[in-house]
Amino acid sequence: MNKTKLITVMLITAMTWGLAVPMSGCAFRSKESTEVENQVVTVERGDITIDIPAAGNLSYSLKKDLAFDMAGTVEEVLVKVGDSVEEGQVLAKLDASEWEEQLSSKELDLIQAEINLKQAEIALDKAENPYTEDEIEKAKQAVKDAKEQLNWDEDLLADAIQQGYGSSSEKVHQLQMQVDTDERNLDDAKDKLYEMLYERNEDDIEIKGMQVQIAEGRLESAQKAIDEATASPEITAPFDGFITQINIEGGDEVTKGTVAMQIADPTRFEAELLVSETNIFKVKLGGEAQVQLDVMPALSLPASVTYISPTATIQSGVVNYEVTVELESLETIRQQQQQQATEEGRTTQGQTEERMGQWQQRAGVEPEQTPAIIPEDFQLKEGLTITVSIVVEEKNDVLLVPNRAITYQGIEAYVQVVSPDGTIEPRLIQTGISDSQNTEVTSGLSEGEQVVIPQTTTTTPTTSEQTGPSFMMQFGPGGPPPPPEERD
């Protein structure tokens, strides 16, 4: 058999048994064997939290536009963008001389308006009550006197008739005339009193009432003008913060309400987020949240939900709702961290400050290497990209098992429990809430028991085989050759 035929026979034999035949440049390659190992974990108590992730950017939660309370000419702007200011600090002024002239003129207008109103009120009162109390009392007395006089003269007339004087006698005639006069006087006195008590010129009263209303309106306008004029010609800081924007400069003419500048509190931040319609009902006002900065993921800052939009934002058919979370101030967080560290004996105040200094010098380190303590000089900035976890459910001190240890048959959950004698048995459990790593176990397991996490694979090197750098035939369609005991 020549050399060519020998090679052909070897190839056929190799393909029949599924062997790999190197054609040239022989080398060695290590084989690896795969083994399946089961990881055993102990059931322990812990805390578990379910949250809704969202992303956004930081913005100042306390920001205010500042304006002059009156019109005028800007005399001076006392700050610039970026300046830190304190509550009550004067930030800008209007021309005071112009303000004083306006105030003096408006004060005179106010005095005249008060005079006009007083005169209108007196005229109305005169129309409604044209007689004084004294005049009315005199009219009442006149009625009383007229009655008494009438009664007196009637008695005299009756006596004369009783004494035998006839109706035609002169004495009776005179007395009758006096009684008639007394009756007319009494009627006149009554009419006068009625007029004084009840009769008024309604048209005159209506006119004078309208004059009072006009005078009141003019007084109100004059008082408003005074209030505006007496408003301070200065803008002062309503709270501690820093200036973010200035829109005026000396010499500008401004009107009342024109925004002159803007101030923000650099210690208070919030973020506006979009939450899907499937999750929005889980979010509650006042609910807790955790905020992580994209540039510093090791730091987790507490926050709370301060606003949930009642209306949806719909883009391309996707429904979301705006939710606002406000971060707790860094100063408060620092104090809590330092107090907790000191109470637990982990570090002294000096050690804490030293760690903060070290942190600032470690730019570019991995997140897990970054200390969780916030450095003293670190400040949040508007616009930073953040990831927010809105807590919707949280349980503390509950039994937890890894999610990978649980298998499901329909709706029933099972774990593989390691018995004290080392055997493994399946057990039905009841579960609660789950996060990305662990699941709460409400019944079926006890603290300290061990469960199995199956199918952890490891590879180990064994023997080596020959291979060629230029060409190698792999095992044929039948796979690798059977073991020797099965080849017969």
Short mmCIF file of C-alpha atoms in Angstrom, two decimals, residues 93-254:
data_model
loop_
_atom_site.label_atom_id
_atom_site.label_comp_id
_atom_site.label_asym_id
_atom_site.label_seq_id
_atom_site.Cartn_x
_atom_site.Cartn_y
_atom_site.Cartn_z
CA LYS A 93 -32.67 99.91 44.84
CA LEU A 94 -34.86 102.39 42.98
CA ASP A 95 -34.18 106.15 42.83
CA ALA A 96 -35.31 107.34 46.30
CA SER A 97 -35.82 111.02 45.36
CA GLU A 98 -38.41 110.12 42.76
CA TRP A 99 -40.05 107.80 45.24
CA GLU A 100 -40.28 110.54 47.92
CA GLU A 101 -41.93 112.99 45.49
CA GLN A 102 -44.48 110.40 44.49
CA LEU A 103 -45.18 109.56 48.11
CA SER A 104 -45.76 113.21 49.09
CA SER A 105 -48.20 113.78 46.22
CA LYS A 106 -50.11 110.61 46.95
CA GLU A 107 -50.39 111.46 50.65
CA LEU A 108 -52.10 114.76 49.73
CA ASP A 109 -54.44 112.90 47.40
CA LEU A 110 -55.32 110.55 50.24
CA ILE A 111 -56.14 113.44 52.61
CA GLN A 112 -58.42 115.08 50.04
CA ALA A 113 -60.18 111.78 49.38
CA GLU A 114 -60.83 111.36 53.10
CA ILE A 115 -62.31 114.90 53.28
CA ASN A 116 -64.56 114.27 50.29
CA LEU A 117 -65.85 111.05 51.78
CA LYS A 118 -66.59 112.69 55.10
CA GLN A 119 -68.58 115.49 53.43
CA ALA A 120 -70.54 112.99 51.35
CA GLU A 121 -71.37 110.94 54.43
CA ILE A 122 -72.58 114.07 56.30
CA ALA A 123 -74.79 115.06 53.35
CA LEU A 124 -76.28 111.57 53.19
CA ASP A 125 -76.91 111.50 56.91
CA LYS A 126 -78.61 114.91 56.62
CA ALA A 127 -80.86 113.61 53.86
CA GLU A 128 -81.73 110.48 55.80
CA ASN A 129 -82.05 112.33 59.14
CA PRO A 130 -82.90 116.00 58.42
CA TYR A 131 -83.90 116.73 62.01
CA THR A 132 -81.86 116.57 65.13
CA GLU A 133 -82.84 114.63 68.19
CA ASP A 134 -83.52 117.91 69.98
CA GLU A 135 -85.85 119.05 67.21
CA ILE A 136 -87.73 115.78 67.35
CA GLU A 137 -88.07 115.98 71.11
CA LYS A 138 -89.52 119.51 70.78
CA ALA A 139 -92.01 118.26 68.20
CA LYS A 140 -93.10 115.50 70.54
CA GLN A 141 -93.51 118.04 73.33
CA ALA A 142 -95.60 120.26 71.02
CA VAL A 143 -97.99 117.39 70.42
CA LYS A 144 -98.24 116.78 74.15
CA ASP A 145 -98.86 120.47 74.88
CA ALA A 146 -101.52 120.68 72.16
CA LYS A 147 -103.33 117.70 73.66
CA GLU A 148 -103.27 119.24 77.13
CA GLN A 149 -104.57 122.57 75.84
CA LEU A 150 -107.36 120.83 73.95
CA ASN A 151 -108.37 118.87 77.02
CA TRP A 152 -108.37 122.05 79.15
CA ASP A 153 -110.57 124.02 76.78
CA GLU A 154 -112.93 121.08 76.30
CA ASP A 155 -113.40 120.90 80.08
CA LEU A 156 -114.19 124.63 80.22
CA LEU A 157 -116.76 124.28 77.43
CA ALA A 158 -118.40 121.38 79.22
CA ASP A 159 -118.60 123.34 82.48
CA ALA A 160 -120.22 126.32 80.72
CA ILE A 161 -122.87 124.14 79.14
CA GLN A 162 -123.51 122.44 82.50
CA GLN A 163 -123.97 125.81 84.19
CA GLY A 164 -126.86 126.58 81.87
CA TYR A 165 -125.23 128.61 79.20
CA GLY A 166 -126.93 127.94 75.92
CA SER A 167 -125.21 127.08 72.73
CA SER A 168 -125.99 130.50 71.44
CA SER A 169 -124.49 132.29 74.35
CA GLU A 170 -121.38 134.31 73.78
CA LYS A 171 -119.33 132.40 76.36
CA VAL A 172 -120.08 129.03 74.89
CA HIS A 173 -119.43 130.34 71.40
CA GLN A 174 -115.97 131.61 72.39
CA LEU A 175 -115.08 128.41 74.19
CA GLN A 176 -116.20 126.36 71.15
CA MET A 177 -113.99 128.44 68.89
CA GLN A 178 -111.03 127.85 71.24
CA VAL A 179 -111.60 124.10 71.22
CA ASP A 180 -111.70 124.12 67.41
CA THR A 181 -108.39 126.03 67.37
CA ASP A 182 -106.85 123.55 69.82
CA GLU A 183 -107.86 120.63 67.58
CA ARG A 184 -106.23 122.28 64.54
CA ASN A 185 -103.06 122.95 66.57
CA LEU A 186 -102.96 119.33 67.71
CA ASP A 187 -103.34 118.07 64.12
CA ASP A 188 -100.55 120.37 62.94
CA ALA A 189 -98.24 119.19 65.75
CA LYS A 190 -98.93 115.55 64.89
CA ASP A 191 -98.31 116.14 61.17
CA LYS A 192 -95.03 117.88 61.95
CA LEU A 193 -93.85 115.05 64.21
CA TYR A 194 -94.84 112.43 61.59
CA GLU A 195 -92.92 114.32 58.94
CA MET A 196 -89.85 114.54 61.14
CA LEU A 197 -89.99 110.84 62.00
CA TYR A 198 -91.04 109.21 58.72
CA GLU A 199 -91.08 111.42 55.68
CA ARG A 200 -87.87 111.71 53.58
CA ASN A 201 -86.83 112.90 50.12
CA GLU A 202 -85.94 109.51 48.62
CA ASP A 203 -84.48 110.97 45.42
CA ASP A 204 -82.16 113.21 47.41
CA ILE A 205 -81.13 110.30 49.62
CA GLU A 206 -80.35 108.12 46.57
CA ILE A 207 -78.19 110.83 44.99
CA LYS A 208 -76.28 111.47 48.17
CA GLY A 209 -75.79 107.71 48.66
CA MET A 210 -74.18 107.45 45.20
CA GLN A 211 -71.98 110.41 46.06
CA VAL A 212 -70.78 108.50 49.13
CA GLN A 213 -69.95 105.45 46.96
CA ILE A 214 -67.94 107.61 44.58
CA ALA A 215 -66.07 109.15 47.49
CA GLU A 216 -65.34 105.70 48.94
CA GLY A 217 -63.95 104.49 45.60
CA ARG A 218 -61.70 107.49 45.29
CA LEU A 219 -60.46 107.00 48.83
CA GLU A 220 -59.73 103.34 48.11
CA SER A 221 -57.74 104.29 45.00
CA ALA A 222 -55.83 106.90 46.95
CA GLN A 223 -55.04 104.39 49.70
CA LYS A 224 -53.89 101.82 47.13
CA ALA A 225 -51.64 104.40 45.56
CA ILE A 226 -50.20 105.17 48.99
CA ASP A 227 -49.63 101.47 49.67
CA GLU A 228 -47.77 101.16 46.40
CA ALA A 229 -45.81 104.32 47.04
CA THR A 230 -44.95 103.34 50.60
CA ALA A 231 -43.81 99.89 49.42
CA SER A 232 -40.07 99.71 49.80
CA PRO A 233 -38.10 100.91 46.75
CA GLU A 234 -35.72 98.03 47.49
CA ILE A 235 -35.58 94.34 46.67
CA THR A 236 -34.47 92.20 49.61
CA ALA A 237 -33.63 88.50 49.78
CA PRO A 238 -36.62 86.49 51.05
CA PHE A 239 -34.38 83.63 52.25
CA ASP A 240 -30.74 82.54 52.37
CA GLY A 241 -29.56 81.50 48.94
CA PHE A 242 -27.68 82.68 45.89
CA ILE A 243 -28.52 84.78 42.83
CA THR A 244 -29.17 82.73 39.71
CA GLN A 245 -30.29 85.46 37.32
CA ILE A 246 -30.28 89.28 37.02
CA ASN A 247 -32.40 91.12 34.43
CA ILE A 248 -31.80 94.77 35.35
CA GLU A 249 -29.00 97.30 35.68
CA GLY A 250 -28.63 100.83 36.99
CA GLY A 251 -30.67 103.40 35.08
CA ASP A 252 -33.33 100.99 33.81
CA GLU A 253 -36.96 102.07 33.98
CA VAL A 254 -39.03 99.29 35.54
#
